[in-house]
XYZ file of C-alpha atoms in Angstrom:
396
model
C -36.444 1.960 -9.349
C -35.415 5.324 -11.056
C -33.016 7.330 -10.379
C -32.708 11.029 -10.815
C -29.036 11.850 -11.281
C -28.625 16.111 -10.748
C -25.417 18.228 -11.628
C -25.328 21.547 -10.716
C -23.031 24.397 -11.782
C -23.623 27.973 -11.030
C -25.029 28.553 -13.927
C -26.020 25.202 -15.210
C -28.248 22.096 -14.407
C -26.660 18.309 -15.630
C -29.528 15.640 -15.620
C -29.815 12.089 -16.148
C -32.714 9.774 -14.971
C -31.485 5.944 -15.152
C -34.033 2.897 -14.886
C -31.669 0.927 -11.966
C -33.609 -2.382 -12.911
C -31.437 -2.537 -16.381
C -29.190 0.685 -16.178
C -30.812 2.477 -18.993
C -30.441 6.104 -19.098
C -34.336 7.071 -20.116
C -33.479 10.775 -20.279
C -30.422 13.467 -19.671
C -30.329 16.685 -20.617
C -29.027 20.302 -19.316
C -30.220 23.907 -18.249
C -27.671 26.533 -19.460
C -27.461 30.422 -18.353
C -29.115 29.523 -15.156
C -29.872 33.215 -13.732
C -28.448 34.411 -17.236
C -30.357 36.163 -20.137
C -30.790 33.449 -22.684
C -31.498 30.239 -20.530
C -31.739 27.459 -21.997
C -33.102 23.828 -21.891
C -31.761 20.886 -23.960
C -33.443 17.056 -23.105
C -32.883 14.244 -24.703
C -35.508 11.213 -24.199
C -34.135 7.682 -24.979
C -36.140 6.531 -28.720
C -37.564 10.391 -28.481
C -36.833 13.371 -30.719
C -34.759 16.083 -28.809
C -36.413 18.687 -27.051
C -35.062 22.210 -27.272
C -36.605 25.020 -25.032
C -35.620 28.382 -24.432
C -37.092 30.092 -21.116
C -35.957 32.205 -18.738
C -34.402 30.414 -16.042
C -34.012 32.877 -12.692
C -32.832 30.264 -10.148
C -32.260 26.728 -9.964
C -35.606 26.104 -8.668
C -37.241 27.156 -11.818
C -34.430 25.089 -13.483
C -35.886 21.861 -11.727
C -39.404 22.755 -12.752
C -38.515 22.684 -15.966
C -36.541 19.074 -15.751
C -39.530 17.923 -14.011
C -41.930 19.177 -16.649
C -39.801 18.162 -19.552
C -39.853 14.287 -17.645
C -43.301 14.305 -17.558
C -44.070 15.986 -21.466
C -46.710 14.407 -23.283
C -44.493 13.966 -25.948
C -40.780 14.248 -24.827
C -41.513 12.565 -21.337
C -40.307 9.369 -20.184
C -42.539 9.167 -16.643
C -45.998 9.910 -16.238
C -45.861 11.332 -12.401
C -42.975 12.512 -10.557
C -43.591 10.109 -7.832
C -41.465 7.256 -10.452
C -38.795 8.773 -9.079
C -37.204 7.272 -5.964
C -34.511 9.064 -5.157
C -32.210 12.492 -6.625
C -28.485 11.823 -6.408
C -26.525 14.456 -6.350
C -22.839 15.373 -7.599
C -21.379 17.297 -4.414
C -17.292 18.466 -4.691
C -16.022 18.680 -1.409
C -17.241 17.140 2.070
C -13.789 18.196 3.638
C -12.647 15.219 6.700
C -16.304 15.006 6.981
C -17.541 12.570 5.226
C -15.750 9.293 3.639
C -18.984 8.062 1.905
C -21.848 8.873 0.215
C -25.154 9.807 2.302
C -28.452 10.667 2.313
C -29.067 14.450 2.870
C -30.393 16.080 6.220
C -29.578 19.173 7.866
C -26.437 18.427 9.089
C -25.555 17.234 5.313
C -26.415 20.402 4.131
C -24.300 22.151 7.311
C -21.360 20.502 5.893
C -21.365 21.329 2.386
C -22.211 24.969 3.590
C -18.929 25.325 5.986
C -16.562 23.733 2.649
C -17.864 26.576 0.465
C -14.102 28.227 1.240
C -12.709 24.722 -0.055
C -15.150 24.451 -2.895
C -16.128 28.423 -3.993
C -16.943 27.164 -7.609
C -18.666 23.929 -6.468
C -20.405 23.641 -3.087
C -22.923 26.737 -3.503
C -24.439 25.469 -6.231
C -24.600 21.641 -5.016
C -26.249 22.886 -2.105
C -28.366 25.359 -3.947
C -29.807 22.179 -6.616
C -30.308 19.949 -3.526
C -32.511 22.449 -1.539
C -34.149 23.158 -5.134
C -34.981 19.425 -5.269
C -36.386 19.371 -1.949
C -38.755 22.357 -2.361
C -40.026 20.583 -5.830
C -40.009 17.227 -4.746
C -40.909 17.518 -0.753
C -40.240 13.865 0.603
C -38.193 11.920 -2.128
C -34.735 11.363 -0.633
C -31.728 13.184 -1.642
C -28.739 11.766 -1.085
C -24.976 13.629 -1.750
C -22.037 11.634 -3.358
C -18.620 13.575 -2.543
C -16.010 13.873 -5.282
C -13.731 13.622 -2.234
C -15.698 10.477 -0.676
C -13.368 7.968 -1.940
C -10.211 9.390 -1.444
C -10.828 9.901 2.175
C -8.969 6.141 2.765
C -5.944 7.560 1.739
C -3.109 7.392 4.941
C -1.947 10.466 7.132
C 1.476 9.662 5.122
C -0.283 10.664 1.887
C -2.102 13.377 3.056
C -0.666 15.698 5.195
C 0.885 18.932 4.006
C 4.577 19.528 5.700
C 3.419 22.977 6.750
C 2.228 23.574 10.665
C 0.759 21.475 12.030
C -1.875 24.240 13.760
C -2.971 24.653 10.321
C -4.161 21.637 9.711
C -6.103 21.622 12.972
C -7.296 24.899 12.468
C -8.321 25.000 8.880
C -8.221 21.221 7.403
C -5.375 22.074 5.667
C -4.620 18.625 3.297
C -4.734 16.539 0.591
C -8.294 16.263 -0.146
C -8.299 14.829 -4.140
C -11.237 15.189 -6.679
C -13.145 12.942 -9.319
C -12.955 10.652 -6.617
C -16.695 8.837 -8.294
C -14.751 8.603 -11.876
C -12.003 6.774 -9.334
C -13.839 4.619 -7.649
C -16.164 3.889 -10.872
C -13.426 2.748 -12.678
C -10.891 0.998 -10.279
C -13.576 -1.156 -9.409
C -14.555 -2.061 -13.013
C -10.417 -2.256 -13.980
C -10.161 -5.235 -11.027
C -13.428 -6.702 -12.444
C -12.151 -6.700 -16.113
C -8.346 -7.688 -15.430
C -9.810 -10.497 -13.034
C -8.009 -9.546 -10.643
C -8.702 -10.221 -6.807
C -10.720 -7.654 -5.476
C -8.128 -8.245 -1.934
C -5.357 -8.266 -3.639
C -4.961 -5.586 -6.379
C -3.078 -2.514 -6.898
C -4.712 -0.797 -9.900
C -3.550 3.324 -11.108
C -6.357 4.903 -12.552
C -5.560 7.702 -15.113
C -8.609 10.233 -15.327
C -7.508 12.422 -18.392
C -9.760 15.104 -19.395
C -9.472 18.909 -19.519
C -8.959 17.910 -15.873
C -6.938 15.391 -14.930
C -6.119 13.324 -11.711
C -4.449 9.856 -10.997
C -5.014 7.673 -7.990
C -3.450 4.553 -6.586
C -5.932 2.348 -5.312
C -5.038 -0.693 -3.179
C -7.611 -3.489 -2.707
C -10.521 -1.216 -3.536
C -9.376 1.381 -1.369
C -7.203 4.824 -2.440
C -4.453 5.241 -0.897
C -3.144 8.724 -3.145
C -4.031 10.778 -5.572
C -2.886 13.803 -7.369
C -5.278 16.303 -7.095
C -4.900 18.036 -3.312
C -6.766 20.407 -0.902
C -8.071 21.561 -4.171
C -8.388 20.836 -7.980
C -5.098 22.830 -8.964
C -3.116 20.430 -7.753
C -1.177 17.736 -9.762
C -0.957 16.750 -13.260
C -0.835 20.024 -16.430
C -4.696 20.263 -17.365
C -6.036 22.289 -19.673
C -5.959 25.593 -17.578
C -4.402 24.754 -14.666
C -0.724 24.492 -13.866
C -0.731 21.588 -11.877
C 2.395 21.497 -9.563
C 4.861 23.886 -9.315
C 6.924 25.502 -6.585
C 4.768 27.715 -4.303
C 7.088 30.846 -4.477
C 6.412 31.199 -8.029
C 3.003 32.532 -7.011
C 4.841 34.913 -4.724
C 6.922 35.665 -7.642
C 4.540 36.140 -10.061
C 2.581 38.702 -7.898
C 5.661 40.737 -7.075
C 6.752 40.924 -10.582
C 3.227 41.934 -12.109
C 2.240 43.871 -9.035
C -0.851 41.312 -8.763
C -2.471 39.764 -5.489
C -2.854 36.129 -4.562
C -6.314 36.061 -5.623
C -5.232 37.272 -9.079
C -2.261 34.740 -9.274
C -4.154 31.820 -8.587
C -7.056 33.001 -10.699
C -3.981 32.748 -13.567
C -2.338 29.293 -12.400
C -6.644 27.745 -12.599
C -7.998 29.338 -15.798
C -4.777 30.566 -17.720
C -2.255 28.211 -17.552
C -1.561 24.388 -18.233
C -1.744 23.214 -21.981
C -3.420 26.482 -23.020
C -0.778 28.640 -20.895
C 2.037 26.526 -22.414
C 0.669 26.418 -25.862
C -0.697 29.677 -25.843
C -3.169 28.327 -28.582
C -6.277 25.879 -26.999
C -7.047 24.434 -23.595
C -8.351 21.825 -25.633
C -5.664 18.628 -26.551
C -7.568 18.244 -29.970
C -6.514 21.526 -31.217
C -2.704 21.638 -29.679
C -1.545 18.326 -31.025
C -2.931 19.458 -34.572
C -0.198 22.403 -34.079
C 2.206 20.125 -32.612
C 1.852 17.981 -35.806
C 2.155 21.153 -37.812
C 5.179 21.808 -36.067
C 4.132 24.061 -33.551
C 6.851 23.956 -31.001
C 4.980 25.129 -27.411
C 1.905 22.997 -28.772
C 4.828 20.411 -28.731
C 6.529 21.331 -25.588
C 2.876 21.317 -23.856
C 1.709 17.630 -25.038
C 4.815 16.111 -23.798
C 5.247 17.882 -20.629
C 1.910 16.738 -20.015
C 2.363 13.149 -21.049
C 5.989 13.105 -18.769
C 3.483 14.573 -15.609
C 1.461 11.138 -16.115
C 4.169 8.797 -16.158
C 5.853 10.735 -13.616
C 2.637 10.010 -11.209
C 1.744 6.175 -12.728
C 5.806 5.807 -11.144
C 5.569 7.385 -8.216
C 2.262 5.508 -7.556
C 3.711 2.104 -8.414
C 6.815 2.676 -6.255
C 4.024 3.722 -3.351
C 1.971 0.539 -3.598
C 4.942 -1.544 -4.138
C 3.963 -2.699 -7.945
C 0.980 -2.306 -9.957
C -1.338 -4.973 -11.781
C -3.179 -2.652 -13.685
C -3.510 1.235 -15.181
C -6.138 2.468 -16.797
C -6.908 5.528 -18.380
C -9.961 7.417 -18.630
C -11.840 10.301 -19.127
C -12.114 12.332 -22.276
C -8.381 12.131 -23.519
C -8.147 9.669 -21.572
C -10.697 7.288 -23.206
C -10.150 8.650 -26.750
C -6.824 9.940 -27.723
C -4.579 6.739 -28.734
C -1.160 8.839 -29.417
C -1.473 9.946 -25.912
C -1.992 6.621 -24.153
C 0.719 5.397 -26.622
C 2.903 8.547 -25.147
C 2.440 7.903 -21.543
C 3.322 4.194 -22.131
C 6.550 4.339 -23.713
C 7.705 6.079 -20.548
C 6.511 2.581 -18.560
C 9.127 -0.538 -19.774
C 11.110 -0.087 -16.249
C 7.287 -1.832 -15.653
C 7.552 -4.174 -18.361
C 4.627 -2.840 -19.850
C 4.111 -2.963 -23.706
C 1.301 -1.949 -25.676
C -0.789 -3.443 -28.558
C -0.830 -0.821 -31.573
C -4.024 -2.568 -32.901
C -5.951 -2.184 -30.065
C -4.951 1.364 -28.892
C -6.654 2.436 -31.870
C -10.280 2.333 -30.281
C -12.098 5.765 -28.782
C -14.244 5.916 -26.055
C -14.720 1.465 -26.067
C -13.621 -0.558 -22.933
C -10.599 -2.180 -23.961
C -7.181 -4.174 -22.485
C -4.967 -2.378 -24.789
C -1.491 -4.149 -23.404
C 0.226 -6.579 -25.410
C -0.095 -10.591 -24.667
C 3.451 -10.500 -22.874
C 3.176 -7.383 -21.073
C 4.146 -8.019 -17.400
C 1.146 -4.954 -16.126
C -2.030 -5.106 -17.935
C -3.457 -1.552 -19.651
C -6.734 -0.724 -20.549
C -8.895 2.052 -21.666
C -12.466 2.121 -19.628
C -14.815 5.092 -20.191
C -15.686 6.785 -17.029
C -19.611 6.671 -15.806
C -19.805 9.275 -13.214
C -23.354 9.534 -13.777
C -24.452 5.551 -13.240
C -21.852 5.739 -10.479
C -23.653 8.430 -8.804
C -27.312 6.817 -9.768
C -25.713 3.077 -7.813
C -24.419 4.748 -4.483
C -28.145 6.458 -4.211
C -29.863 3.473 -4.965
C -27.586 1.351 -2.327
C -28.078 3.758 0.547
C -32.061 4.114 -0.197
C-alpha cells in the first residue's frame, strides 16, 4: 500500500509518498510560489538524482499535476500509474469541537474545515483547497483529513475552557483548541514504547520545540493539556510569536501606537518572540551565536524561552500528578543539546539528571537521562509525515 502524504500552504505544496509495507519514503518533494511568478518544483526520488523544475504554477491543481507527473517520470518516478496510490492523507489545522479523530473526507468533511477558516485563516483554505485539488486529479482514491487539533480534543472541560462568558463559548467555540497535535500523538506514543512504559499507566510531557513550539501532557495515551490554545499564539516564546502574555497589553499596544487589533496581533504572530526579544533572528541558531558573543537580548531571549518550557514541563507534572517521561522534539527540540541541557537544570525538584555524553546527539532517538535519574528524558525526532501516512492507512 502507498501512501500519498499532501501539505498544503497558500502558496506551497509538501509531498511525501511512503511504501506502508516497510515505511520507506519513495519520494517527497515541494511546489513553491504556488499562484506566484517563479513557481517552483523540487522532488526528490529515494536512490534517484533530484529533480528541479521551474513552471508556472497558477493554482494548486496544476501544483498536483505536476506531483503526479513528477511520480510517474520516466526517469525521476517512483510509480508507473497513479492508481499505486491508495489513499492522499492530508495535513488539516483546525477541525474546531468537530472532530476528535482523523477521517476520511466527504462533504460534510469539507463543510467543516470551510466554517473553521475564521479559526484557521492561514491554514484551513489551503487544506481544503489541496484536498478538492486531489479529488479533481485523482477522482475516486480516498482522501482522508488528519486534524492538528484531533488529538488534543481528549483534553477535560477543566483544561479547556476560557474563564470568559460562557455565551461565547456557545456562540463562537471559544477554547483551548492546541496544535501539532500529530507531532504529539507521534511521539507520546513512541516515548511510552521506548521508556517501556505501560501504555495504561503513563504520564509522558512531550516538548515540540521548533520555530513553533507547544508542550502537552498526555495521560495513558490520551492529552489531557497543552499549550498552544484557540490558536497557535498561544503558549511557549517561538520564534515570532509572543506566546502568553496579559491580554491588555494588546489593548495597550494599540492605544499607544494608534494601531487596530488586527495590526497588534499581526505584531504579537510574526514580530515578536525570540526575534522580537532579540531583535536579531527568529531563528535559535543565529541568537545563541550572539548570546555566546555576548549579546545581551540574544541572551535575555534564549533563557526566557528555556524558563517558558520548564515553566509548562511543571505545571504539566503538577496536573497529571508526576511524570515518567519528557521528551523533546522538533527542530530545536531534536537538535540543540545546550537547550535540552537548559530546560533540564530547571527539573531536580523532579529528580531528573541528565547524561552530558548522550545529550550530545542531533536529530537521533535517544534516552538522554542519567542511570539514576528518578524521570526518564529523551530526544525522539518528530514524524509528522509517517504519522499522517499510518492514520490514512488505518481508516482505509
Amino acid at each position: 500500500m502507498k501512501i500519498l502524504v499532501i501539505n498544503c500552504g497558500s502558496s506551497s505544496l509538501k509531498y511525501q509518498l511512503i511504501d506502508m509495507e516497510n515505511e520507506n519514503v519513495l519520494a517527497k518533494g515541494l511546489c513553491e510560489r504556488i499562484g506566484i511568478e517563479g513557481s517552483k518544483l523540487t522532488h526528490k526520488p529515494a536512490g534517484k538524482d533530484v529533480l528541479e523544475k521551474a513552471e508556472a504554477m497558477p493554482d494548486h491543481q496544476v501544483a498536483v499535476k505536476l506531483v503526479l507527473d513528477a511520480l510517474q517520470d520516466a526517469t525521476y518516478g517512483v510509480i508507473s500509474n497513479v492508481n499505486e496510490i491508495s489513499a492522499i492523507g492530508h495535513r488539516v489545522l483546525h477541525a474546531g469541537k468537530y472532530y476528535s479523530d482523523s477521517i476520511i473526507v466527504n462533504e460534510d468533511v469539507k463543510r467543516v474545515i470551510r466554517e473553521c477558516f475564521d479559526l484557521g485563516p492561514l491554514h484551513n483554505p489551503a487544506n481544503l483547497i489541496g484536498i478538492e485539488a486531489c479529488e479533481a486529479a485523482m477522482p475516486g482514491i480516498p482522501n482522508v483529513a488528519v486534524f492538528d487539533t484531533a488529538f488534543h480534543q481528549t483534553m477535560p472541560e477543566k483544561a479547556y475552557m476560557y474563564a470568559i462568558p460562557y455565551e461565547y463559548y456557545e456562540k463562537y467555540s471559544i477554547r483551548r483548541y492546541g496544535f501539532h497535535g500529530t507531532s504529539h500523538r507521534f511521539v507520546s506514543k513512541r516515548t511510552i514504547e521506548v521508556a517501556k512504559l505501560d501504555p495504561n499507566n503513563s504520564k509522558v510531557i512531550v516538548c515540540h520545540l521548533g520555530n513553533g513550539g507547544s508542550i502537552s501532557a498526555v495521560v495513558n495515551g490520551k492529552c489531557v493539556d497543552t499549550s498552544m490554545g484557540l490558536t497557535p499564539l498561544e503558549g511557549l516564546i517561538m520564534g515570532t510569536r509572543s506566546g502568553d502574555l496579559d491580554p491588555a497589553v494588546v489593548q495597550y499596544i494599540a492605544n499607544k501606537e494608534g494601531k487596530d487589533v488586527n495590526e497588534v496581533i499581526n505584531i504579537l504572530n510574526k514580530k515578536s518572540g525570540i526575534l522580537g526579544i532579540s531583535g536579531i533572528s527568529s531563528d535559535f541558531r543565529d541568537v545563541q551565536k550572539a548570546q555566546k558573543e555576548g549579546n545581551h537580548r540574544a541572551n535575555v531571549a534564549i533563557d526566557a524561552f528555556v524558563y517558558r518550557v520548564a515553566k509548562y514541563i511543571g505545571a504539566y507534572a503538577a496536573a497529571m500528578n508526576g511524570v515518567d517521561a519528557i521528551t523533546f522534539t522538533a527542530g530545536v527540540g531534536e537538535n540543540d543539546a545546550a537547550i535540552r541541557k537548559e530546560v533540564c537544570s530547571y527539573l531536580g525538584y523532579l529528580g531528573v539528571t541528565v547524561n552530558e555524553e548522550a545529550n550530545k546527539i542531533r536529530g537521533e532517538e535517544v534516552e538522554i537521562s542519567a542511570a539514576d535519574s528518578k524521570v526518564k528524558v529523551f530526544a525522539i525526532p518528530t514524524n509528522e509525515e509517517l504519522a499522517i501516512a499510518r492514520e490514512t492507512r488505518d481508516l482505509i
